[in-house]
JSON list of C-alpha atoms in Angstrom, two decimals:
[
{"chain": "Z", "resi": 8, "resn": "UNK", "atom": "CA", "xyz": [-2.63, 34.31, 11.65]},
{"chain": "Z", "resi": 9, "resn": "UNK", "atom": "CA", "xyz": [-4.69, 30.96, 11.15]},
{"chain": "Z", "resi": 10, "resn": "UNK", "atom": "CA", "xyz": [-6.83, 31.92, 13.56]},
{"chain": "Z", "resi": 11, "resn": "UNK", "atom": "CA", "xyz": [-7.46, 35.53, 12.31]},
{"chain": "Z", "resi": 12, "resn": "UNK", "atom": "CA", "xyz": [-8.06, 33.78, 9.54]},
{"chain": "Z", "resi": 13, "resn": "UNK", "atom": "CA", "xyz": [-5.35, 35.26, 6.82]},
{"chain": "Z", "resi": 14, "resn": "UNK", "atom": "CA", "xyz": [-3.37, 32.15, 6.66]},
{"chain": "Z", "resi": 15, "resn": "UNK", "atom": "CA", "xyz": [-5.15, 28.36, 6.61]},
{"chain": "Z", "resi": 16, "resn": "UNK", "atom": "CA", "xyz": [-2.78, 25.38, 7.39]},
{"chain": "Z", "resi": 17, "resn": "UNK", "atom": "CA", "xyz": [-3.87, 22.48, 5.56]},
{"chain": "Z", "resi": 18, "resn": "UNK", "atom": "CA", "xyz": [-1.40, 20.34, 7.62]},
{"chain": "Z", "resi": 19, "resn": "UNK", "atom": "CA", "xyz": [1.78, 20.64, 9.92]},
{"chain": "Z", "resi": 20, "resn": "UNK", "atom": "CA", "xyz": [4.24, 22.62, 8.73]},
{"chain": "Z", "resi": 21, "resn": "UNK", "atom": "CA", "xyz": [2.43, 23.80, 5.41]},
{"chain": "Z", "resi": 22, "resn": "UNK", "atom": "CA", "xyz": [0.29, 27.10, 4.78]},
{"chain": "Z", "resi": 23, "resn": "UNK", "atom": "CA", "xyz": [-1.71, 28.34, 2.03]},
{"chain": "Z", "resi": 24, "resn": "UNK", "atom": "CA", "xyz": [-3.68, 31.72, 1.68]},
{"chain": "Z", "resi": 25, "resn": "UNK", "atom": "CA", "xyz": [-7.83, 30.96, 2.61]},
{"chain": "Z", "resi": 26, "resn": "UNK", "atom": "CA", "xyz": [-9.63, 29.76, -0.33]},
{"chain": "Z", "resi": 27, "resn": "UNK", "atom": "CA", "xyz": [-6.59, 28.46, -2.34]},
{"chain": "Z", "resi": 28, "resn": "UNK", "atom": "CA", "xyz": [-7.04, 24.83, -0.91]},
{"chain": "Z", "resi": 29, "resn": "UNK", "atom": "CA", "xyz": [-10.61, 24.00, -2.06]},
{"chain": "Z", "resi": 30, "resn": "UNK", "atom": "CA", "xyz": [-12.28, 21.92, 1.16]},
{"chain": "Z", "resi": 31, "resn": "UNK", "atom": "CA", "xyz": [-13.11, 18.89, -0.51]},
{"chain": "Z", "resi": 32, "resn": "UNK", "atom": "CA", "xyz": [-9.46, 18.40, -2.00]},
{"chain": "Z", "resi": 33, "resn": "UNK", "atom": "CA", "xyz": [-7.58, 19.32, 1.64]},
{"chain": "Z", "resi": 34, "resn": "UNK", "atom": "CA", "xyz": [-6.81, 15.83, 2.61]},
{"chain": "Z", "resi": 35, "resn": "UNK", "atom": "CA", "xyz": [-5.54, 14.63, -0.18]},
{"chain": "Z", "resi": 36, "resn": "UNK", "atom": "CA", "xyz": [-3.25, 18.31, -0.19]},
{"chain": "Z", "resi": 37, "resn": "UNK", "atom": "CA", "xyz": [-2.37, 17.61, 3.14]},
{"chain": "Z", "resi": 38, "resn": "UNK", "atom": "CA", "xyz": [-1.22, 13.73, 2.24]},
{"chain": "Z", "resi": 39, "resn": "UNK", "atom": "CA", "xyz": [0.81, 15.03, -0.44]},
{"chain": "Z", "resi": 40, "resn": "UNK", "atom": "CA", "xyz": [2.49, 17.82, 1.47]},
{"chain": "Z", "resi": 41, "resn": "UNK", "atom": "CA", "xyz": [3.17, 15.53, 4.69]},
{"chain": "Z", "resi": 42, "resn": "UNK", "atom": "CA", "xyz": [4.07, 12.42, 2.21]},
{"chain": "Z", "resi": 43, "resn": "UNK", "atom": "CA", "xyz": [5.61, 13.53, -1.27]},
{"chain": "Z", "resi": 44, "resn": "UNK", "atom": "CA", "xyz": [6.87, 9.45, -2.32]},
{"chain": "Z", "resi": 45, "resn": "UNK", "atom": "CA", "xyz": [3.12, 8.63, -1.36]},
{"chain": "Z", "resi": 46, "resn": "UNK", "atom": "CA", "xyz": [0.48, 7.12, -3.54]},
{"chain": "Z", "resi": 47, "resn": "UNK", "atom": "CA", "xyz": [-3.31, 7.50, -2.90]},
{"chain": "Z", "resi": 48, "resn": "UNK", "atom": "CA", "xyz": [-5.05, 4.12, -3.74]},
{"chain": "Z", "resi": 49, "resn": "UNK", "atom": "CA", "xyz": [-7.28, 1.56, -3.35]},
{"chain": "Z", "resi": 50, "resn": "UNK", "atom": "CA", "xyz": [-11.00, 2.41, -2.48]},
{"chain": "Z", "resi": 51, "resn": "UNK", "atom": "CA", "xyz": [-9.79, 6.40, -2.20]},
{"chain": "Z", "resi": 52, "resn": "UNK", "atom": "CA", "xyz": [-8.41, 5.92, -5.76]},
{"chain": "Z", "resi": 53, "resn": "UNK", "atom": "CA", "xyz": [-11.79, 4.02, -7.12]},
{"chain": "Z", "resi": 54, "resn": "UNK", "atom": "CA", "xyz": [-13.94, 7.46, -5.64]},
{"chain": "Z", "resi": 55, "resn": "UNK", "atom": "CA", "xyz": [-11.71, 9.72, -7.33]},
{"chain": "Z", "resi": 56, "resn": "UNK", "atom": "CA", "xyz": [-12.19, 7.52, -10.53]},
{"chain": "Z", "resi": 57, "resn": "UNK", "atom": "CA", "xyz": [-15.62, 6.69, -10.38]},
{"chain": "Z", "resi": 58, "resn": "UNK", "atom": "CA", "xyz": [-14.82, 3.50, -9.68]},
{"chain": "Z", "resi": 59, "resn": "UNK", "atom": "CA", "xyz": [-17.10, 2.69, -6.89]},
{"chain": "Z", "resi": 60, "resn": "UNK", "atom": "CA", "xyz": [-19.83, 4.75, -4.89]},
{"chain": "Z", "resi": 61, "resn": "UNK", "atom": "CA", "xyz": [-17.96, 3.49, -1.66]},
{"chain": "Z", "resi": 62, "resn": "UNK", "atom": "CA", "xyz": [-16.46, 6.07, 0.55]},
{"chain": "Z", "resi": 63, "resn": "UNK", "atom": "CA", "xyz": [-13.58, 4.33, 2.49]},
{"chain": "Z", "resi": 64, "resn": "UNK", "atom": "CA", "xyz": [-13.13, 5.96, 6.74]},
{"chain": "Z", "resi": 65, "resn": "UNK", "atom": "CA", "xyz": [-10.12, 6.38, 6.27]},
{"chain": "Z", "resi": 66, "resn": "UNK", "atom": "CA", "xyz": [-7.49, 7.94, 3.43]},
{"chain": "Z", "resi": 67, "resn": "UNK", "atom": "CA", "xyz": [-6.20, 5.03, 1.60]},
{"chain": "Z", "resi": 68, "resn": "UNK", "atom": "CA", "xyz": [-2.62, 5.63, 0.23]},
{"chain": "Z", "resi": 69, "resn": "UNK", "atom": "CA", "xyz": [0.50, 3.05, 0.31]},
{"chain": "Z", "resi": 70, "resn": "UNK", "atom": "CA", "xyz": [3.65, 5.26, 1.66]},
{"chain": "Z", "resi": 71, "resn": "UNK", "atom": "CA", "xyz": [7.27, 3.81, 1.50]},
{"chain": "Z", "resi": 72, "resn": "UNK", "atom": "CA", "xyz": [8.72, 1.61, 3.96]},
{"chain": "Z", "resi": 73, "resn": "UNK", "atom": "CA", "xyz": [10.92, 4.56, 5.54]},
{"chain": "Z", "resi": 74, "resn": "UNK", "atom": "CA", "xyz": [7.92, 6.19, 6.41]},
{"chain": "Z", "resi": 75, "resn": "UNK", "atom": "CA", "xyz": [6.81, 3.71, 8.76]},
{"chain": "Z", "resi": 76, "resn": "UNK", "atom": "CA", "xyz": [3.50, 2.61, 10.15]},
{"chain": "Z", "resi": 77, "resn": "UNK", "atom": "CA", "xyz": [2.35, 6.18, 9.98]},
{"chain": "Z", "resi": 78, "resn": "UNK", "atom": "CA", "xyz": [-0.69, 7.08, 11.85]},
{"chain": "Z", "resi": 79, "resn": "UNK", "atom": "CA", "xyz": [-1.71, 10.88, 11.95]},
{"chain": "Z", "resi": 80, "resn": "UNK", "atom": "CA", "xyz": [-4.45, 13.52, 11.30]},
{"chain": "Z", "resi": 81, "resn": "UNK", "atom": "CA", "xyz": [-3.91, 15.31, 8.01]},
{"chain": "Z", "resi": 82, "resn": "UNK", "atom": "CA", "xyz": [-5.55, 17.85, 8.77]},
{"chain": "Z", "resi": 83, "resn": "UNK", "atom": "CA", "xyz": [-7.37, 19.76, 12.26]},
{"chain": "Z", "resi": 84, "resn": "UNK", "atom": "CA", "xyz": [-10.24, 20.82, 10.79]},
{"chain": "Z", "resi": 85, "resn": "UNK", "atom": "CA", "xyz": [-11.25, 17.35, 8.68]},
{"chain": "Z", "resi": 86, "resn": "UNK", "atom": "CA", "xyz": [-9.79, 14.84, 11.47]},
{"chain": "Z", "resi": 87, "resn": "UNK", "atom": "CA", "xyz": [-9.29, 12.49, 8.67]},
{"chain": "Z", "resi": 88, "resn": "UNK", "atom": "CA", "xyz": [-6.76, 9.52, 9.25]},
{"chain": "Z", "resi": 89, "resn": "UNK", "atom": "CA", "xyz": [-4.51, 7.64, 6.83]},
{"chain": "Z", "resi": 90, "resn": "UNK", "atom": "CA", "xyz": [-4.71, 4.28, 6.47]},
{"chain": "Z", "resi": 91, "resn": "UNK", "atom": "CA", "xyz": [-1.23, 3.42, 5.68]},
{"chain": "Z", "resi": 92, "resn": "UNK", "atom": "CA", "xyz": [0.06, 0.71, 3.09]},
{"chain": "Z", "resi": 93, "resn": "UNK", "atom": "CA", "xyz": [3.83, -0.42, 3.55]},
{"chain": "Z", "resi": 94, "resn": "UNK", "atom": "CA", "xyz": [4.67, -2.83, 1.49]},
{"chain": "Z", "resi": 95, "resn": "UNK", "atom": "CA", "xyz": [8.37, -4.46, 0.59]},
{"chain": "Z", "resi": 96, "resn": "UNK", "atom": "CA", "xyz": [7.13, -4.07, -3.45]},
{"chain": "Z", "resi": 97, "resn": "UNK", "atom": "CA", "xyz": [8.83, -0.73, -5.15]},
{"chain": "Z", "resi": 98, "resn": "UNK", "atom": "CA", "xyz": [5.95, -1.10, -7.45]},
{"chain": "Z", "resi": 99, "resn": "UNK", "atom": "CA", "xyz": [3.16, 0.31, -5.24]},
{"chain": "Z", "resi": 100, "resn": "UNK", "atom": "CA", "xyz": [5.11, 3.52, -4.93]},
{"chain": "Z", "resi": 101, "resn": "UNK", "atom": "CA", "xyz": [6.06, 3.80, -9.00]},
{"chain": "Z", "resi": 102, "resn": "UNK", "atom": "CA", "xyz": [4.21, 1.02, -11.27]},
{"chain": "Z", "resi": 103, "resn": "UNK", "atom": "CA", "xyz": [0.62, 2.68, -12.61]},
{"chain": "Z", "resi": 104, "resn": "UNK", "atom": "CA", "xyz": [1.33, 6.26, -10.23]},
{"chain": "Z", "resi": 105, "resn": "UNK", "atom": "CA", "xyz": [-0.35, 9.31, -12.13]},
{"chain": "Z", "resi": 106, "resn": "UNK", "atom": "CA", "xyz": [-0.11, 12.59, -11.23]},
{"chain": "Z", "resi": 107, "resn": "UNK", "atom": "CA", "xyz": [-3.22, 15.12, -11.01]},
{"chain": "Z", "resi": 108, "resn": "UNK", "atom": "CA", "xyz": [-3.90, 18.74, -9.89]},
{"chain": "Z", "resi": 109, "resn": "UNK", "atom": "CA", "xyz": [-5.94, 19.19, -7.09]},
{"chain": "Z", "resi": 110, "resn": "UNK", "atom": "CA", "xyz": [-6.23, 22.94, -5.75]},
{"chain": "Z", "resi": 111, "resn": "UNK", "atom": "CA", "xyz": [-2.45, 24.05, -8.03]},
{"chain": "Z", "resi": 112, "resn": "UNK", "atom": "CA", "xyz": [-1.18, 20.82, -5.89]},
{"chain": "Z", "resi": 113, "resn": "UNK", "atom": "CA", "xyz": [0.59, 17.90, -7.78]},
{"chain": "Z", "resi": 114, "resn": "UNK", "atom": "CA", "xyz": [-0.80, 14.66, -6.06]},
{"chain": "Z", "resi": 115, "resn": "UNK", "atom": "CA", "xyz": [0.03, 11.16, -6.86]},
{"chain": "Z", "resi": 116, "resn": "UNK", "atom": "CA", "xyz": [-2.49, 8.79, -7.29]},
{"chain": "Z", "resi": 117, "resn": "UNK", "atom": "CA", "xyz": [-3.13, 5.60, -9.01]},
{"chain": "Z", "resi": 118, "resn": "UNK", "atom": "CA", "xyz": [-4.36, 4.80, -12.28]},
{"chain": "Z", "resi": 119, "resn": "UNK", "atom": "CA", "xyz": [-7.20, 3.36, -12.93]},
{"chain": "Z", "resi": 120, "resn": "UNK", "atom": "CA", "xyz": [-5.53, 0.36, -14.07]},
{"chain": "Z", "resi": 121, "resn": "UNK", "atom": "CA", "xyz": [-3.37, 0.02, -11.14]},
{"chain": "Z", "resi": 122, "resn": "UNK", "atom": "CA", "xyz": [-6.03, 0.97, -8.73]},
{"chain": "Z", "resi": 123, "resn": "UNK", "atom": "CA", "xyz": [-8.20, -2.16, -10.20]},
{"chain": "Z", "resi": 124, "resn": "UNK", "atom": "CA", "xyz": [-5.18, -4.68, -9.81]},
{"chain": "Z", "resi": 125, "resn": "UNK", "atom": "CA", "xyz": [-4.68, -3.19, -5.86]},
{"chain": "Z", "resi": 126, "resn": "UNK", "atom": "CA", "xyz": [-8.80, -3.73, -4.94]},
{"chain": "Z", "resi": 127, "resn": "UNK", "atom": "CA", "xyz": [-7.88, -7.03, -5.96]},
{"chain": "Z", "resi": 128, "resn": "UNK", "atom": "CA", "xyz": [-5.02, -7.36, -3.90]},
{"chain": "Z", "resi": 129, "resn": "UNK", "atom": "CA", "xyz": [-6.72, -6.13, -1.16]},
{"chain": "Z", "resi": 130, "resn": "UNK", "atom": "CA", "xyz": [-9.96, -8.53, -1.16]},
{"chain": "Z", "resi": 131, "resn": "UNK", "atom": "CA", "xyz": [-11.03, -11.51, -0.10]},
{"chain": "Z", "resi": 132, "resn": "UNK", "atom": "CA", "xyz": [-10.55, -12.84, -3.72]},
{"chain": "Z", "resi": 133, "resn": "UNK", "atom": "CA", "xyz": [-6.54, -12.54, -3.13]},
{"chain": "Z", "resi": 134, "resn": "UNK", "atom": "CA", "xyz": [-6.21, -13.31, 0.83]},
{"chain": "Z", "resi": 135, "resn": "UNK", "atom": "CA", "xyz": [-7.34, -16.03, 2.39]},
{"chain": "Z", "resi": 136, "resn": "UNK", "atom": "CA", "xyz": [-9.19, -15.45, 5.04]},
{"chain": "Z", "resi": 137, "resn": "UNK", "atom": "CA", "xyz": [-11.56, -12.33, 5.59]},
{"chain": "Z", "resi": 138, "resn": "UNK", "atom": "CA", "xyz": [-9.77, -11.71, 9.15]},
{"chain": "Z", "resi": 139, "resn": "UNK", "atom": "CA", "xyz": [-6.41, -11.23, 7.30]},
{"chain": "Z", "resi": 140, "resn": "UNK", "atom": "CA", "xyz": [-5.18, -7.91, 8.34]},
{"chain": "Z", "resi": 141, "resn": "UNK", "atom": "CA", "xyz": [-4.45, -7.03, 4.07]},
{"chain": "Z", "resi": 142, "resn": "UNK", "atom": "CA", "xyz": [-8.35, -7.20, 3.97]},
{"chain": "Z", "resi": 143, "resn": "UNK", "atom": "CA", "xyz": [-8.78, -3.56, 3.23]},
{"chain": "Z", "resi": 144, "resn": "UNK", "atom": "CA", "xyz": [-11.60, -4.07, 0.34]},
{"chain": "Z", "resi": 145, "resn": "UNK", "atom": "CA", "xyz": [-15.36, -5.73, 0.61]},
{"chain": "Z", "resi": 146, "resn": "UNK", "atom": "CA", "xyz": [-15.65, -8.15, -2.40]},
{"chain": "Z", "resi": 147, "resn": "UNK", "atom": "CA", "xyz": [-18.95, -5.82, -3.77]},
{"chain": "Z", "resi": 148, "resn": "UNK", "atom": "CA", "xyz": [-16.17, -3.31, -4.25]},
{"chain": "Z", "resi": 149, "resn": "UNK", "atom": "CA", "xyz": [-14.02, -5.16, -6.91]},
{"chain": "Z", "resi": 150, "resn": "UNK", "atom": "CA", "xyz": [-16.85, -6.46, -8.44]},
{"chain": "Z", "resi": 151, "resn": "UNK", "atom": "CA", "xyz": [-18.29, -3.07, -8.78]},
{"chain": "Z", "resi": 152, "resn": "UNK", "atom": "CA", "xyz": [-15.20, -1.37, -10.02]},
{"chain": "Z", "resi": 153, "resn": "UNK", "atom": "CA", "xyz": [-14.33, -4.45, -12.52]},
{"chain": "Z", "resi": 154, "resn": "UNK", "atom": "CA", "xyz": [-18.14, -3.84, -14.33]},
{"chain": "Z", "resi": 155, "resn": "UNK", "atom": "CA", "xyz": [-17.57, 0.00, -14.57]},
{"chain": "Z", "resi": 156, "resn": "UNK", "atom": "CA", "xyz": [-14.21, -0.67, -15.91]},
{"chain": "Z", "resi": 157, "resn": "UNK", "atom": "CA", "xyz": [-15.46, -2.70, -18.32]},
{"chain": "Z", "resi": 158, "resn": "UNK", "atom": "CA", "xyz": [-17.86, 0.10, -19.58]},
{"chain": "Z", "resi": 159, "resn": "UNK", "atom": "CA", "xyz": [-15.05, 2.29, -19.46]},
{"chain": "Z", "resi": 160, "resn": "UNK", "atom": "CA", "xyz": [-13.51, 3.01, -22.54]},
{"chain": "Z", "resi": 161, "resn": "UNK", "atom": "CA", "xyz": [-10.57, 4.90, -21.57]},
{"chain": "Z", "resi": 162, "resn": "UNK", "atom": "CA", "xyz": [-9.63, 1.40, -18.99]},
{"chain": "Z", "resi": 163, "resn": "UNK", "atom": "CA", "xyz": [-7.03, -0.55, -20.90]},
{"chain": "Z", "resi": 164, "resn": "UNK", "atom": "CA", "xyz": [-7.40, -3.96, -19.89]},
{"chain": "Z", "resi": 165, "resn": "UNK", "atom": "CA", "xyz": [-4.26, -4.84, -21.30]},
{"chain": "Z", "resi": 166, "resn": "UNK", "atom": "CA", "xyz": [-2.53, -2.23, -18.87]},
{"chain": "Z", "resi": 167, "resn": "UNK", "atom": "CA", "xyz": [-4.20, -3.53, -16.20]},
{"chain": "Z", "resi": 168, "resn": "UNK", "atom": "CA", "xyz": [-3.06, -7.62, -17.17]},
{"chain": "Z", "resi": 169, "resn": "UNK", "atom": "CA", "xyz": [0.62, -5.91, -17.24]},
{"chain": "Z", "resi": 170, "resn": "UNK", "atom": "CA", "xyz": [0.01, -4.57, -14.28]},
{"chain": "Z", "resi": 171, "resn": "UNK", "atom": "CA", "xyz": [-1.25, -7.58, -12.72]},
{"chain": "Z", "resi": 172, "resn": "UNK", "atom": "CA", "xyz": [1.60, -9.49, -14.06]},
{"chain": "Z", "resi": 173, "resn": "UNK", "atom": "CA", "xyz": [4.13, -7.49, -12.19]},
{"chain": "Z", "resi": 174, "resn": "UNK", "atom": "CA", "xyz": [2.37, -8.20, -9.25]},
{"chain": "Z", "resi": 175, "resn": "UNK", "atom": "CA", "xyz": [2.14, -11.92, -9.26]},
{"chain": "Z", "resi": 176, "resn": "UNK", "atom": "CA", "xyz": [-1.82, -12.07, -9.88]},
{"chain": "Z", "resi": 177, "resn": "UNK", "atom": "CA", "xyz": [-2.26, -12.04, -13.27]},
{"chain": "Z", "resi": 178, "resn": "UNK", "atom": "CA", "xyz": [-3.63, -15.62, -13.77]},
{"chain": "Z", "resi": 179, "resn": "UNK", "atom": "CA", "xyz": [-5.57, -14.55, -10.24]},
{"chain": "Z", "resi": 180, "resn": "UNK", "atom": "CA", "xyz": [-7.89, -11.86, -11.86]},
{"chain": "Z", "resi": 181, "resn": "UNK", "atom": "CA", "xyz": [-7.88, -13.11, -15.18]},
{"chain": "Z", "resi": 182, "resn": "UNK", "atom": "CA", "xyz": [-11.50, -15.17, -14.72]},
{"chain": "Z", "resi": 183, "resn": "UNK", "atom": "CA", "xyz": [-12.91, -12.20, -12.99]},
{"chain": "Z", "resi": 184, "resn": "UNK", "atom": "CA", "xyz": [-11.65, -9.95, -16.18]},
{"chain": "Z", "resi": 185, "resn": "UNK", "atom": "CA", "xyz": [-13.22, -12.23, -18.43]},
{"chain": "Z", "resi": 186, "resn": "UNK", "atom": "CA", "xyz": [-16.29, -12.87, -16.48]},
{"chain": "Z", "resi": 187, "resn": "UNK", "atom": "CA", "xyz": [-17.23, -9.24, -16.30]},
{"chain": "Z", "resi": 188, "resn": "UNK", "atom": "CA", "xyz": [-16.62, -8.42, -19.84]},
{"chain": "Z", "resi": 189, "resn": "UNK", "atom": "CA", "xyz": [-18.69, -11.38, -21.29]},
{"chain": "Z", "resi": 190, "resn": "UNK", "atom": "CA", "xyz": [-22.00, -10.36, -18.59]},
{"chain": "Z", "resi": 191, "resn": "UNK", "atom": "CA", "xyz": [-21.32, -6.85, -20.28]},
{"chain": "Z", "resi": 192, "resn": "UNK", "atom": "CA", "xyz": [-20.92, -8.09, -23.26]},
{"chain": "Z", "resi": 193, "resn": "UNK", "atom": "CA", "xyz": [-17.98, -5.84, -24.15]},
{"chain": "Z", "resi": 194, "resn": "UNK", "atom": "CA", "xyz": [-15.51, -6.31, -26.63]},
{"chain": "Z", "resi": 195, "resn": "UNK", "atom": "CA", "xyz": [-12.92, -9.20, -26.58]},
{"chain": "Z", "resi": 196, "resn": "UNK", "atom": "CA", "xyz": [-9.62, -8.98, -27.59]},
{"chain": "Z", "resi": 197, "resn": "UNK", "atom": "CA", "xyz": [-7.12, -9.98, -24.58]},
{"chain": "Z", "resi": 198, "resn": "UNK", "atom": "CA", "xyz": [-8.40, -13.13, -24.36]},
{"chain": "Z", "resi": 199, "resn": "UNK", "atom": "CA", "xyz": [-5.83, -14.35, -26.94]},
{"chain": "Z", "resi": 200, "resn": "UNK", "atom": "CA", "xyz": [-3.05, -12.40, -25.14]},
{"chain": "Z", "resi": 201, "resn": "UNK", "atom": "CA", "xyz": [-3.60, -13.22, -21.81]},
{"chain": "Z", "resi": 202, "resn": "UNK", "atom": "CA", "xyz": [-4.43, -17.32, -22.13]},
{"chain": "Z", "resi": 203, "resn": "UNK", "atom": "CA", "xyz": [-5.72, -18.98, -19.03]},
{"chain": "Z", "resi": 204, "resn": "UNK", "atom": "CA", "xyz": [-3.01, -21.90, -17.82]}
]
């Protein structure tokens, strides 16, 4: 039937009628299908956004620890790969998760907030080293998602410093936070709330 062409199958195991899984949305269809706990993120988040103009290789999405190291196509037709994110913190897989619609499918994906607080995470500016295997975002990246979110006027910076705060970093990103919104010259008003130390 898929190859008569009455049935499409946007991954293993899962079919939809042609046309009902727009083209551009079937890998993140097929993610969601193969991985329901998943979470897309980082630089596949900041696309989907407008984050950032930078289109990662590879799907970006943290999937629990259960999963494993999971390595597959999502699709035949695409030949996309996942680039998996297992991490020992429930709060990639809950903390700043939204869901949205993409071709009648429920996907989860992070919020803006949370997606800001994980390019961080994933940088040079958190790690170490550049050749540390967490290294999953180019520096330009952050910087270039922290400026749009600072034109942003749906971004809630205070979210984002909660966020952050859960995570250990909050003192971490704070600088670049402030940095970006006094070159912008947006609005201050968490300055007071989140207090360098």
């Amino acid at each position: 039937m898929v190859t008569a062409g009455l049935i499409e199958r946007p991954t293993v195991g899962f079919y939809a009628l042609p046309g009902r899984i727009e083209r551009q949305d079937i890998d993140w269809v097929a993610f969601s299908l193969r991985c329901p706990r998943g979470v897309i993120g980082l630089q596949s988040a900041a696309l989907y956004h407008n984050m950032t103009d930078q289109r990662p290789g590879k799907l970006q999405a943290f999937i629990p620890r259960s999963r494993g190291l999971v390595v597959f196509r999502l699709d035949s037709v695409s030949q996309t790969t996942l680039d998996p994110i297992v991490s020992r913190n429930p709060f990639h897989l809950t903390l700043g998760v939204a869901l949205v619609k993409r071709s009648g499918i429920a996907i989860r994906v992070t919020s803006k907030e949370k997606t800001l607080v994980d390019l961080f995470l994933f940088s040079e500016f958190k790690t170490i080293t550049a050749s540390d295997r967490r290294v999953r975002v180019p520096e330009e990246t952050v910087l270039e998602a922290m400026a749009r979110c600072t034109r942003d006027s749906s971004f809630s910076f205070d979210t984002f410093h909660e966020i952050a705060d859960a995570f250990g970093c909050a003192q971490k990103v704070l600088p670049f936070s402030k940095a970006s919104q006094y070159i912008v010259g947006a609005p201050r008003g968490f300055a007071a709330k989140w207090p360098m130390q």
